[in-house]
């Protein structure tokens, strides 16, 4: 399973990259806004440089809502770095733009996916990633993980190569469940990446080992 960090914060990206488990970064306009007044294209270029891995993927989202605007923005963003995936919303114009840009060889992450038909339509149009938002479905009383399972089943039925990118992940259980049902990628806040590697018994065990080691010196 690939791990992406869902942030535009350079310190978090550097720290996640230093762990040796990071396959990419996803950003969205809300996450970029949190970083204050930045040059967006330069910021995406810096993220790509931090990852320093030709196989990494860095999602940069368009803010146009019309087809022509999305095409222009998408082409512009794709020129920043070979690792860039253009993030397009799952709307009618977004679907049309996915088809046009993917035919030009630009890789697309289709975002704001909330049901299996949206994922299937996006894959047919040529997206590389579909991003179902599981946390936001859970928030409104739907089981986000069921959506991942449905998309997995449908994509497997037709040998669809579009990757399922579990997004809007809120906690470690989302990561475990996404991996169990076969999501290809999990994108998560840096806080969740930190939570994944922690266990209190590890800390207690280490403290006890070190305490016992001190006894060998007496
Ligand atoms: O980047 C898309 C998605 O992961 C957003 O998550 O927590 O804002 O629902 P969230």
CSV table of N, CA and C and ligand atoms in Angstrom, one decimal, residues 6 26-28 31 61 87 111 131 133 135-136 139 166-170 187 189, ligand 1:
chain,number,residue,atom,x,y,z
A,6,UNK,N,-1.2,14.0,3.6
A,6,UNK,CA,-2.2,15.0,3.1
A,6,UNK,C,-2.0,16.3,3.8
A,26,UNK,N,-0.6,14.7,-1.1
A,26,UNK,CA,-1.8,15.3,-1.7
A,26,UNK,C,-2.0,16.7,-1.0
A,27,UNK,N,-2.4,17.6,-1.9
A,27,UNK,CA,-2.8,18.9,-1.3
A,27,UNK,C,-4.2,19.2,-1.8
A,28,UNK,N,-4.8,20.2,-1.2
A,28,UNK,CA,-6.1,20.7,-1.8
A,28,UNK,C,-6.1,22.2,-1.4
A,31,UNK,N,-5.9,23.0,2.3
A,31,UNK,CA,-4.6,22.8,3.0
A,31,UNK,C,-3.5,23.8,2.5
A,61,UNK,N,-4.3,20.7,-7.0
A,61,UNK,CA,-5.7,20.8,-7.4
A,61,UNK,C,-6.0,22.1,-8.1
A,87,UNK,N,-5.2,17.4,-9.7
A,87,UNK,CA,-6.4,17.0,-9.0
A,87,UNK,C,-7.6,17.8,-9.5
A,111,UNK,N,-10.9,14.0,-7.4
A,111,UNK,CA,-11.2,14.2,-6.0
A,111,UNK,C,-12.7,14.4,-5.7
A,131,UNK,N,-10.3,9.5,-5.6
A,131,UNK,CA,-10.1,9.8,-4.1
A,131,UNK,C,-11.5,9.8,-3.4
A,133,UNK,N,-13.7,10.1,-0.2
A,133,UNK,CA,-13.4,10.8,1.1
A,133,UNK,C,-14.1,10.0,2.2
A,135,UNK,N,-13.6,9.8,5.5
A,135,UNK,CA,-13.9,10.5,6.8
A,135,UNK,C,-15.2,11.4,6.7
A,136,UNK,N,-15.3,12.0,5.5
A,136,UNK,CA,-16.5,12.9,5.4
A,136,UNK,C,-17.8,12.1,5.3
A,139,UNK,N,-18.6,11.1,8.7
A,139,UNK,CA,-19.2,12.3,9.4
A,139,UNK,C,-20.7,12.4,9.3
A,166,UNK,N,-7.6,6.2,-0.8
A,166,UNK,CA,-8.4,6.5,0.4
A,166,UNK,C,-8.1,7.8,1.0
A,167,UNK,N,-9.0,8.8,0.9
A,167,UNK,CA,-8.7,10.1,1.4
A,167,UNK,C,-9.7,10.5,2.5
A,168,UNK,N,-9.4,11.6,3.1
A,168,UNK,CA,-10.2,12.1,4.3
A,168,UNK,C,-10.1,11.1,5.4
A,169,UNK,N,-8.8,10.6,5.6
A,169,UNK,CA,-8.5,9.6,6.6
A,169,UNK,C,-8.3,10.4,8.0
A,170,UNK,N,-9.0,9.9,9.0
A,170,UNK,CA,-8.9,10.7,10.3
A,170,UNK,C,-8.1,10.0,11.4
A,187,UNK,N,-4.0,8.4,1.9
A,187,UNK,CA,-3.4,9.7,2.1
A,187,UNK,C,-4.0,10.2,3.5
A,189,UNK,N,-3.3,12.8,7.2
A,189,UNK,CA,-2.6,13.9,7.9
A,189,UNK,C,-1.3,13.4,8.5
B,1,LIG,O1,-7.2,16.0,0.6
B,1,LIG,C1,-8.5,15.5,0.5
B,1,LIG,C2,-9.0,14.9,1.8
B,1,LIG,O2,-8.1,14.0,2.3
B,1,LIG,C3,-9.5,15.9,2.8
B,1,LIG,O3,-9.7,15.4,4.1
B,1,LIG,O4,-10.1,15.7,6.5
B,1,LIG,O5,-10.6,17.6,4.9
B,1,LIG,O6,-12.0,15.5,5.0
B,1,LIG,P1,-10.7,16.1,5.2
